[in-house]
Structure formats: structure tokens, C-alpha cells
XYZ file of C-alpha atoms in Angstrom:
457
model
C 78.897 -133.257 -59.685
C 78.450 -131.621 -62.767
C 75.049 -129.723 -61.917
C 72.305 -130.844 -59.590
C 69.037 -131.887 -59.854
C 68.047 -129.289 -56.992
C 64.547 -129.190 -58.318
C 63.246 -132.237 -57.277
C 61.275 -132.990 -54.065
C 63.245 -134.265 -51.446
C 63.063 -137.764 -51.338
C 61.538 -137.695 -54.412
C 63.851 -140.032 -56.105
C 65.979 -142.339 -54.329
C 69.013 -142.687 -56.724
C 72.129 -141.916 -56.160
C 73.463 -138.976 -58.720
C 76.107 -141.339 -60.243
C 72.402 -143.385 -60.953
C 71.371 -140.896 -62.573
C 73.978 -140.343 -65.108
C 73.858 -143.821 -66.151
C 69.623 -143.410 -66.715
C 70.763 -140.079 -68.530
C 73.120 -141.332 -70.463
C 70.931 -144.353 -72.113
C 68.027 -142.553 -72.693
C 69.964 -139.829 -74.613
C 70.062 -140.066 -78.809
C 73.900 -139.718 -78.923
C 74.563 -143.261 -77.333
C 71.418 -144.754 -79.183
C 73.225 -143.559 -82.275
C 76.405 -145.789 -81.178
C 74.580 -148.259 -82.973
C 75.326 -147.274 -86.248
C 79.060 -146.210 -86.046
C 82.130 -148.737 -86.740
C 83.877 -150.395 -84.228
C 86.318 -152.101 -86.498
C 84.269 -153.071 -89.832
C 82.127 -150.434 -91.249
C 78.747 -150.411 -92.890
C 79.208 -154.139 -92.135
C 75.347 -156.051 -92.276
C 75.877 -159.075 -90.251
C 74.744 -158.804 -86.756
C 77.518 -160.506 -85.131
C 79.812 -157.838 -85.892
C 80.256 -155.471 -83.247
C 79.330 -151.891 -83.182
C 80.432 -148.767 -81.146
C 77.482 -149.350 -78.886
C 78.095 -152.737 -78.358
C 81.447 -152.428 -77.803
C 80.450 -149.547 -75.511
C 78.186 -151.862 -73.072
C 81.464 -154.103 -73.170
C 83.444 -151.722 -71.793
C 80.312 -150.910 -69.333
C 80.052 -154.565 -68.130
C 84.247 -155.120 -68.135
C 84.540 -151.703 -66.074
C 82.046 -152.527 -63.448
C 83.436 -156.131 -62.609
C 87.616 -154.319 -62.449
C 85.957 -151.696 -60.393
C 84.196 -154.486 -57.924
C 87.454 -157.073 -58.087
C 89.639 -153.800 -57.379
C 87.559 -152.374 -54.486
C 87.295 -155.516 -52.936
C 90.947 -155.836 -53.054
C 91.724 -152.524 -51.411
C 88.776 -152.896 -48.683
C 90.117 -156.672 -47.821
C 93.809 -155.316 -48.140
C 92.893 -152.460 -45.845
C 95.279 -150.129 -48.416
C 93.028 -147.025 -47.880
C 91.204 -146.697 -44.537
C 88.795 -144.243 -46.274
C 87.656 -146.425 -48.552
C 83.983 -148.150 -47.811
C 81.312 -150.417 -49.048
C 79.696 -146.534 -50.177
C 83.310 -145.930 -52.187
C 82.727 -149.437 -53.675
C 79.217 -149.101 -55.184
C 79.754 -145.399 -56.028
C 83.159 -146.186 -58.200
C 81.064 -149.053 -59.750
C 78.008 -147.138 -60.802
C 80.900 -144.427 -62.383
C 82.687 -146.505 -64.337
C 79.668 -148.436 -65.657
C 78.854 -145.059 -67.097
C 82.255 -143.851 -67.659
C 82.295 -147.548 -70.453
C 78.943 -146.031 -72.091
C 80.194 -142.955 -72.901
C 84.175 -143.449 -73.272
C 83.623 -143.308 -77.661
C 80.000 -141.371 -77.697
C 82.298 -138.291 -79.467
C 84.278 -140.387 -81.828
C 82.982 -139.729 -85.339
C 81.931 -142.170 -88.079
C 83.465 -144.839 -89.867
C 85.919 -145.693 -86.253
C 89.052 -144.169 -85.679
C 90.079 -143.115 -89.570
C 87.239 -141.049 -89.202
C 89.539 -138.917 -86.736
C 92.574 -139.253 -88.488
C 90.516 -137.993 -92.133
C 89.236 -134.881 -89.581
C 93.129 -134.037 -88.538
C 94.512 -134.759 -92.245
C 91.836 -132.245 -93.876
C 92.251 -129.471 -91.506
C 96.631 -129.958 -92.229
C 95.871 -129.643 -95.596
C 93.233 -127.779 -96.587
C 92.247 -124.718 -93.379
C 95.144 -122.592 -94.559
C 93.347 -122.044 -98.194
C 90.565 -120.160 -96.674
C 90.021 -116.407 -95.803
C 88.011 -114.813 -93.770
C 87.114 -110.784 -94.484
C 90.256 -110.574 -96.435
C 92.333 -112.315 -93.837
C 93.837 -116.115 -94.189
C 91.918 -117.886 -91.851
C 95.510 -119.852 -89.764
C 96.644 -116.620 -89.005
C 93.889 -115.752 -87.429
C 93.056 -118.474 -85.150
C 95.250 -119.224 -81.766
C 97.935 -121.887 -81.496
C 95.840 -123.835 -79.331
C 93.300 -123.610 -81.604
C 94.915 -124.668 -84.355
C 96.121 -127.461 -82.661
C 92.340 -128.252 -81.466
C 91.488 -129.250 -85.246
C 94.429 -130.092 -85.964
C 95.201 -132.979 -83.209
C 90.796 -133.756 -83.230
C 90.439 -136.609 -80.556
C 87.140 -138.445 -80.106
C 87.891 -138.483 -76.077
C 88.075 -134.350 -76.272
C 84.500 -134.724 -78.557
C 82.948 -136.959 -75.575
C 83.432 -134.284 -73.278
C 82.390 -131.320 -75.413
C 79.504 -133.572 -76.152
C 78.077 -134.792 -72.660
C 78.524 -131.422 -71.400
C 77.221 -129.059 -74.205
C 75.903 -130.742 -77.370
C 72.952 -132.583 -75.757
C 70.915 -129.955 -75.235
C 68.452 -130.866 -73.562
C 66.928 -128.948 -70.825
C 69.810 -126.186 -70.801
C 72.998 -125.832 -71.572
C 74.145 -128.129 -69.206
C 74.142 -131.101 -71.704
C 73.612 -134.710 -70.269
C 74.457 -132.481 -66.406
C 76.457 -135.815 -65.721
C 78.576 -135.595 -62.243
C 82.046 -134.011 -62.359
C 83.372 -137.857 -61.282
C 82.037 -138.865 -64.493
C 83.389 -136.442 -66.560
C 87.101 -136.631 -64.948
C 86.848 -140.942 -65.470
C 86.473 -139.960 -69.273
C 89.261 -137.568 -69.685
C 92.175 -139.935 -70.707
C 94.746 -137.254 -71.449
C 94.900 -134.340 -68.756
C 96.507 -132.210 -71.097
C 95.690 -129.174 -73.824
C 96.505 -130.010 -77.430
C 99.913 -127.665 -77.031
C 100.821 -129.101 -73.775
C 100.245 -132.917 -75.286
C 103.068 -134.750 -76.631
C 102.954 -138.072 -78.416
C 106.715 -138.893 -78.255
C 106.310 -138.560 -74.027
C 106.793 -142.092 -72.324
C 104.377 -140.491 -69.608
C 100.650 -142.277 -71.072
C 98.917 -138.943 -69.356
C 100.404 -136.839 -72.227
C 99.993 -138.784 -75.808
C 96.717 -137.082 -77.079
C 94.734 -133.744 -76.171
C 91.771 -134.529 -73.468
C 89.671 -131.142 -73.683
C 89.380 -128.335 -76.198
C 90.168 -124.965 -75.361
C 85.837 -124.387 -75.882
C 85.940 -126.659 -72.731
C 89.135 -125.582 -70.630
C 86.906 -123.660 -68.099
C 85.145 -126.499 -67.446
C 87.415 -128.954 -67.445
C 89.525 -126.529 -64.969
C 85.785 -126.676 -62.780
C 86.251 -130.630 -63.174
C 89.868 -131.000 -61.646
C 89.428 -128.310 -59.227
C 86.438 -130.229 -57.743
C 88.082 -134.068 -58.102
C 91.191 -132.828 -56.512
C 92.733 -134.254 -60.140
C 94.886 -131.191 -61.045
C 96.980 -132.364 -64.033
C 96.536 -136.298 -63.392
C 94.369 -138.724 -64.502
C 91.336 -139.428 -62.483
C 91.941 -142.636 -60.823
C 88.949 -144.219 -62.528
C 90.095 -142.988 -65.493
C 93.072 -146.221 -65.405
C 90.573 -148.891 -64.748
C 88.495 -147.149 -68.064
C 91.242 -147.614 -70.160
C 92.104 -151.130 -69.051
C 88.610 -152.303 -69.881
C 88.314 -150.627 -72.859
C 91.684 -152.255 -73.705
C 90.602 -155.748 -72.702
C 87.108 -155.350 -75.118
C 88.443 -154.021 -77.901
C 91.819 -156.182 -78.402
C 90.059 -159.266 -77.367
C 86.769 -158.342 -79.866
C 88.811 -157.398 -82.484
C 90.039 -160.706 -82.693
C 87.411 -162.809 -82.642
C 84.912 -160.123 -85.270
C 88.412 -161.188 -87.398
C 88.114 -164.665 -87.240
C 84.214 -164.525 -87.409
C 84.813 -162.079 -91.308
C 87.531 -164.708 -92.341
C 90.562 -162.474 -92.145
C 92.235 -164.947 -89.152
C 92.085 -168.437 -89.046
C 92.475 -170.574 -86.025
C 95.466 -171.910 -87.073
C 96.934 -168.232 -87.752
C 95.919 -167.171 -84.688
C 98.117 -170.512 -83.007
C 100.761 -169.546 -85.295
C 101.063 -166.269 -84.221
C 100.804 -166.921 -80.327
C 103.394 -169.521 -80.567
C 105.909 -166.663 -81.508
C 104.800 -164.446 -79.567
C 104.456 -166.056 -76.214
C 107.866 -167.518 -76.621
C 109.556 -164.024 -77.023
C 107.873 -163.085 -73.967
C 108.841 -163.436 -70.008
C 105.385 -164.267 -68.968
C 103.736 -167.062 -66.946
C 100.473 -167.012 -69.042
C 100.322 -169.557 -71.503
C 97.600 -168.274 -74.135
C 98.625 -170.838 -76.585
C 97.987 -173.620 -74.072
C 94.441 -172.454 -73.013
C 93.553 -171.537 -77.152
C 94.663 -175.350 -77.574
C 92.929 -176.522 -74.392
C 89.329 -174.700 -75.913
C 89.984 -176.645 -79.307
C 90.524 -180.254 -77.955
C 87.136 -179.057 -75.554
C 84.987 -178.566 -78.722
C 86.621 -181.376 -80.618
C 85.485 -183.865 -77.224
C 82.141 -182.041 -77.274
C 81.299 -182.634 -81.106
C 80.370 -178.896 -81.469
C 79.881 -178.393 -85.452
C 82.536 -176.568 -85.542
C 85.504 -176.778 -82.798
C 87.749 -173.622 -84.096
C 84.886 -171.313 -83.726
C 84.169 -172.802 -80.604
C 87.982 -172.572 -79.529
C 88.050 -169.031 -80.400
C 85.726 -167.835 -78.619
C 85.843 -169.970 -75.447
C 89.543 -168.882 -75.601
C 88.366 -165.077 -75.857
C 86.208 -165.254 -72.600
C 88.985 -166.868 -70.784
C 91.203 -164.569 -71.670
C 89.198 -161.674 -70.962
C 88.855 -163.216 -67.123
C 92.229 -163.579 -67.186
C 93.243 -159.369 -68.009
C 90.811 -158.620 -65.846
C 92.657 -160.340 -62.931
C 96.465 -158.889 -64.628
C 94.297 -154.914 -64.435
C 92.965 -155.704 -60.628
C 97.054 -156.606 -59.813
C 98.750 -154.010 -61.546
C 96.262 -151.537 -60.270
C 96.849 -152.726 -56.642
C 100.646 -152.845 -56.928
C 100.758 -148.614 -57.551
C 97.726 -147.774 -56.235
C 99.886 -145.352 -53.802
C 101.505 -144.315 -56.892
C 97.720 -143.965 -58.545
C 96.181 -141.868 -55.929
C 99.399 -139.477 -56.127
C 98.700 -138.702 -59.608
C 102.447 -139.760 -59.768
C 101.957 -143.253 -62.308
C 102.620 -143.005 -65.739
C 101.995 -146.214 -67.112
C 99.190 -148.346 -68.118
C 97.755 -150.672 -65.058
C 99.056 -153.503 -67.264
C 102.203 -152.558 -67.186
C 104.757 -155.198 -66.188
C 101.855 -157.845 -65.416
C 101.667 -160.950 -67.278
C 99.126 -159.747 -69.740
C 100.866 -157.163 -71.049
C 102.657 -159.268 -73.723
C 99.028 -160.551 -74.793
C 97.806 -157.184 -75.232
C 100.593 -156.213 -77.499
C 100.350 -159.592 -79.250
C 96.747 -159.665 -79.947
C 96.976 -155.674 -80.687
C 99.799 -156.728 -83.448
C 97.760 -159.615 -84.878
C 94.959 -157.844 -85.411
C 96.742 -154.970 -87.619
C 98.721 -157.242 -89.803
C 95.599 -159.939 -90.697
C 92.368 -157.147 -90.102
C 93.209 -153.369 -90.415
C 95.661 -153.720 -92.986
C 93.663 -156.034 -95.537
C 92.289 -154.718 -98.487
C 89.153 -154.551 -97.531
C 89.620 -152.610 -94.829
C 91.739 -149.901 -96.434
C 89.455 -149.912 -99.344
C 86.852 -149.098 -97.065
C 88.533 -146.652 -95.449
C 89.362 -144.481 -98.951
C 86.103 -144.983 -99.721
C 85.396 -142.986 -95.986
C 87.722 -140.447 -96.765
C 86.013 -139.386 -99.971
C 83.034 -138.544 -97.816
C 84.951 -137.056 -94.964
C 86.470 -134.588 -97.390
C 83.643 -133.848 -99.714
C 81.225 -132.673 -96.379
C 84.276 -130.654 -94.483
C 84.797 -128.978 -98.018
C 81.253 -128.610 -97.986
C 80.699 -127.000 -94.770
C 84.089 -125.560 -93.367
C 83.280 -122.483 -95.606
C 80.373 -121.833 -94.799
C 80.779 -122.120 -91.392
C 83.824 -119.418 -91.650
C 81.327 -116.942 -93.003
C 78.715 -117.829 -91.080
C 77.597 -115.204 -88.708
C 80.213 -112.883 -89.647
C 80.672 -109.593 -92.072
C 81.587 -111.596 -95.552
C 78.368 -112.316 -97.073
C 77.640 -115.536 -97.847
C 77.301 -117.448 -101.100
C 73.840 -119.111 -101.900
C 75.590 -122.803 -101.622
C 76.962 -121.675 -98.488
C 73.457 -120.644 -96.981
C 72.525 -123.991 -97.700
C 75.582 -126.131 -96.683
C 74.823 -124.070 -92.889
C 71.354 -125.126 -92.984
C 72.039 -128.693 -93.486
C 73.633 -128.357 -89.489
C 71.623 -129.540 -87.336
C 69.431 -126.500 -85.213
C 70.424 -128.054 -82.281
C 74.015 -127.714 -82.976
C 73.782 -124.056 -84.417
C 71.998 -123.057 -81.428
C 74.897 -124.146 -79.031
C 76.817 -121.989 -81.183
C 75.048 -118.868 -80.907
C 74.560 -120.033 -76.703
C 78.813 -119.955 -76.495
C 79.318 -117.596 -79.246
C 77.484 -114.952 -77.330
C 80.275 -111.892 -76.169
C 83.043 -113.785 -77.652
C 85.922 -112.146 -79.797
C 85.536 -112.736 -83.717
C 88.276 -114.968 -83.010
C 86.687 -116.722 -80.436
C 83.481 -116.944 -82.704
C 85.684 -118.390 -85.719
C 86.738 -120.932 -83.367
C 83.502 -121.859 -82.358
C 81.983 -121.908 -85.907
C 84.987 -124.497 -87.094
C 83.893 -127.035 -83.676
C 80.442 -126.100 -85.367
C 81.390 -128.548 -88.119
C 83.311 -130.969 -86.117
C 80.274 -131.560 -83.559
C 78.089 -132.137 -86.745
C 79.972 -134.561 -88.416
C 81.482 -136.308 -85.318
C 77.275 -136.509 -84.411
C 76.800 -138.730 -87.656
C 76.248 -142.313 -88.010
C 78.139 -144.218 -90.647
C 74.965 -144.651 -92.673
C 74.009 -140.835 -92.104
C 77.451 -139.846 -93.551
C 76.936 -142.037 -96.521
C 73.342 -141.374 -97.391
C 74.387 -137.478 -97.344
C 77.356 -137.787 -99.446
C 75.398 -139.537 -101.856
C 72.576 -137.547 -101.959
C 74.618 -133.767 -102.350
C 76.345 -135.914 -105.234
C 72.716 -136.750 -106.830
C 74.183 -140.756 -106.035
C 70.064 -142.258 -105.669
């Protein structure tokens, strides 16, 4: 575990410490603030839409049930002899948390919202000085490549562990399990590389600010550059929510129709090798409604058909775990548990159909511009400042201000980690400064301060 509670009386409190992380985790303000950050459509009103922190409790609730099916698999199938009933509820009560917090460091307005972080630092960090000195040249490679490769699953961890400041520095103190389940990429951002068939290696998992401690994590889990077991069974329910819910918020915003959604299946399915017939249980679900007399039998199809589907990939993750879970436990796998099952084609399909009819429609993308005007107006904003910040250039009078619209909270993690560091280190620090503020907004926060510092009422 991460740290522990070695204050309290024995006996005290009965839960388990993974049981504690998950009542630490939902009382803390960066997962109520899920609420307000895009899943798919953002600043969206209706309330059938989903959000980060519903999608989040998906994950949760889609987690929990592989970890049970999967347990219960290997404890029936006798494939580890060290595995118990204990193992079983301990694995569930991680991953339940693990689903919470998988996107708790992504920042506003969903995933562009990382991509307008990488794009600004490309462009604009090399323009800057610092006490005569451009500021790229004086900054590591791997830190460089920090801002420069910014993943939401590296902010998570830098989050949990530091930003919440709480009681100490110690952040959320979740258990060192926890923390390994949510590190998807086991890798630096030099030693990551996206071209790698090897899924361990595509994006950075930790910053350098956290390489000591993720070092403490694997040295404790045993997980020395592999993925936590868990970690597998994350990613497979994350993949089931999110592919599945991205349809049907599509069809429910009118940018899929039932019929488009046949269409596409039809071609899909056939090009595949699989046994599961999606297109037959998506007809099955209409003809249901349409004998029912449900007001309207599409919607009804859809999202009977999503639930059954979702049951479905949960059974394809629970085989596809089983069949390398040697090969799992080795740290030796470098696929996705889906791999070769029969879902695997509907994953790809419903990821495909989802990009063509939802994030590539105008509305999307205008939305997305629309995010990238904020995104660069507040790094612009606050990258300089935070460069001079705490260093021997004096500041500007719009700088002193841009620093003080950082949250205290976040400037006093600063000055905790900036304490003995190198003016490199420090430089470093002060540029995650900025990141851990904006990645910390909602989507409405980011838009209310744009428009305000632009005198928009």
C-alpha cells in the first residue's frame, strides 16, 4: 500500500485498505468534479448524455463483475493454487476503484483536451526564455517529452498521489495495488513508443516528477516493467463502456440511426471470422420492441442491443484473460485480453462507427476549435508566468496575476516538491504547475475563465 493509516486504533475500523481507497476516492473533489468534464459531447445539457463520472462508475461496475467472472474462473479452474476467496474480493474491491479513478487526470473538454496540451507545448515552449536562456534547452529530454507526449493516465497518478492534498503530501494515500492497476503504460515518455506492436509501450504512464514513486510502486507489486495484472481487466472494461456508450449517446444526439448502425454491422461482421452475430441480436432487440409496442422500437433496439452486447465482451475479456493468464502473470503478454476472441472485431467495428458518424461531424470538430481557443489562450496565459515564477527574472504585473489565478493548493505542492531541487528541476515543476491546474478544470470552469479574462459577460 501506498501509506498506512497506522494512526488508527486497532480494530478501530474494520475495512479492508483496498475499502478504504474506494471511500477515499468518492469523497474526494477531483472525482466529484468528473461530473462536469466530456466524455464524448461537451458542454452538452441533456442529462442522458454521459459524463466522465458516469462513464467512470461504468467502468467501476464493468471492472468489478470481469474481476468476479475472472476469479471465479481461475479458483474453479484451479490455474493458480494461491489464489483464494481473500484474492477474489481483494482484486474486486481494486478494480472497482481502479474504474473510478482510471480518467480523474484527464483534462477538460475529453481527450482533445490532451492532444491541444501536447500541440501547444510543440509549438509554442521553445519561444520562451528564462534569465536570458531559451527555455527547451534548458529542460531534460525526458522532460521535454513529459509536456510534450501529456497523457491523462500519467495526470491520474500525479494526481491521486500528490495533488489532493489533503492531510499531507501523501495525496488520496491510495494502496500501491491501486496505483499499479492505473498505470496502463509501464514506460517513461523516452522509453514509450507508439509505433511498438507491444500495447505496454504506446503512451508514457508516469512523469519523471513521479518516477521515484512509481519505481516504490513496482518494486512493491513485484511489476518491474509490466503491466499490473489488474491493469488488463481495467482496460478491457473501460473498453467495453466507452465503445459501447459511445454508440448509443450517438444514436440518442441523432448522429447514428438504427438503420446506419445495421448498415454498418452488416459489413463489418461479414469481413470478420467471428461466431458473434451482432447484427442478428441488434435485429432480434428491434422485432422485441416492435412485438412489445414500445413507442419507439429503434431506441428500444439500441439499447437492449447495447446491454447485450456489453454481457457478451464481458464473457470474450473473462476468456481471453484465462487463455494467457500464464502469459499475464509473467509480465510476458503484449496484447489486449481481447485479442483473438470473438469480440475483438466488434470492438474495432463499433470503435470505427463511432469516428466516422460522431467524432468527425461538424459539430463535434466545431466544438473542439472552439476548445482549443481556450486551451491556448490560458497556457499562453499562464506558461509564462509560471517560468518566472519563483525564480531570478522579475515578473511582469500580468504575470503576478496570471500565478495567482492557480489554485493555493496547487502552488503549495509546488513549493512542497520544489524544495532542494535544481533550477532545472524547479522549471520542471513550475511547467506541471500549469498542467495540474488546467487538467484540474471542469469544462464549464475552463469556459467561464476564458470568457471572463476576455471581458466575454
Amino acid at each position: 500500500m501506498y501509506k498506512k493509516d497506522s494512526d488508527n486504533a486497532q480494530g478501530a475500523d474494520l475495512r479492508s485498505e483496498f475499502e478504504k481507497d474506494y471511500h477515499r476516492i468518492i469523497g474526494s473533489s477531483a472525482f466529484r468534479r468528473l461530473q462536469d468534464k466530456t466524455q464524448v459531447f461537451p458542454l452538452d445539457q441533456s442529462d442522458f448524455i454521459r459524463t466522465r463520472l458516469t462513464h467512470s462508475m461504468e467502468v467501476s461496475s464493468f471492472a468489478k463483475s470481469l474481476g468476479q467472472n475472472i476469479a471465479q474462473y481461475i479458483l474453479q479452474n484451479q490455474l493458480d493454487e494461491t489464489f483464494t476467496l481473500q484474492t477474489k474480493a481483494d482484486i474486486c474491491d481494486v478494480l472497482q476503484c481502479a474504474g473510478l479513478i482510471h480518467d480523474i487526470g484527464n483534462p477538460p473538454f475529453g481527450h482533445f483536451g490532451e492532444e491541444a496540451i501536447r500541440a501547444w507545448f510543440v509549438e509554442n515552449l521553445k519561444n520562451y526564455q528564462l534569465e536570458g536562456q531559451q527555455v527547451t534547452n534548458l529542460l531534460s529530454p525526458q522532460m521535454l517529452q513529459d509536456l510534450y507526449h501529456f497523457e491523462g493516465n500519467a495526470q491520474a497518478l500525479r494526481l491521486v498521489s500528490k495533488l489532493h492534498f489533503l492531510v499531507d503530501e501523501h495525496g488520496m494515500n491510495l494502496t500501491y495495488a491501486l496505483l499499479n492497476t492505473i498505470i496502463k503504460y509501464p514506460v517513461s515518455s523516452i522509453q514509450m513508443d507508439q509505433q511498438s506492436r507491444d500495447i505496454r509501450k504506446k503512451k508514457l504512464g508516469y512523469f519523471l516528477a513521479e518516477q521515484k514513486l512509481y519505481e516504490d510502486i513496482i518494486s512493491c507489486t513485484k511489476a518491474r516493467g509490466c503491466r499490473h495484472p489488474l491493469t488488463f481487466i481495467l482496460e478491457a472494461a473501460d473498453d467495453i463502456a466507452y465503445r459501447t456508450a459511445d454508440i448509443e449517446d450517438s444514436f440518442k444526439k441523432g448522429r447514428i440511426t438504427y438503420d446506419d448502425l445495421m448498415k454498418e454491422l452488416c459489413i463489418l461482421q461479414k469481413q470478420s471470422e467471428s461466431g458473434l452475430d451482432a447484427v442478428g441480436m441488434l435485429r432480434y432487440q428491434l422485432d422485441n420492441g416492435i412485438r412489445r409496442g414500445v413507442k419507439n422500437p429503434q431506441l428500444y433496439a439500441v439499447q437492449n442491443w447495447v446491454v447485450r452486447i456489453q454481457s457478451t465482451l464481458i464473457a470474450c475479456a473473462t476468456k481471453g484473460f484465462a487463455a494467457h493468464y500464464s502469459a499475464i502473470m509473467e509480465g510476458e503478454y503484449s496484447h489486449d485480453i481481447f485479442y483473438e476472441t470473438e469480440g475483438a472485431w466488434l470492438l474495432d467495428a463499433l470503435g470505427d462507427i463511432a469516428m466516422r458518424y460522431t467524432f468527425l461531424s461538424q459539430p463535434i470538430l466545431k466544438l473542439e476549435i472552439a476548445a482549443d481557443t481556450i486551451f491556448h489562450f490560458l497556457l499562453e496565459r499562464l506558461v509564462p508566468a509560471a517560468i518566472h515564477y519563483d525564480s531570478s527574472d522579475e515578473m511582469s504585473m500580468m504575470e503576478t496575476k496570471a500565478i495567482a489565478l492557480i489554485s493555493e493548493n496547487h502552488r503549495q505542492v509546488y513549493h512542497i516538491y520544489a524544495k532542494g531541487k535544481s533550477k532545472q528541476q524547479r522549471l520542471y515543476l513550475r511547467l506541471l504547475l500549469v498542467t495540474d491546474f488546467i487538467s484540474g478544470m471542469t469544462d464549464s470552469y475552463a469556459k467561464h475563465l476564458y470568457q471572463e479574462l476576455n471581458g466575454i459577460i
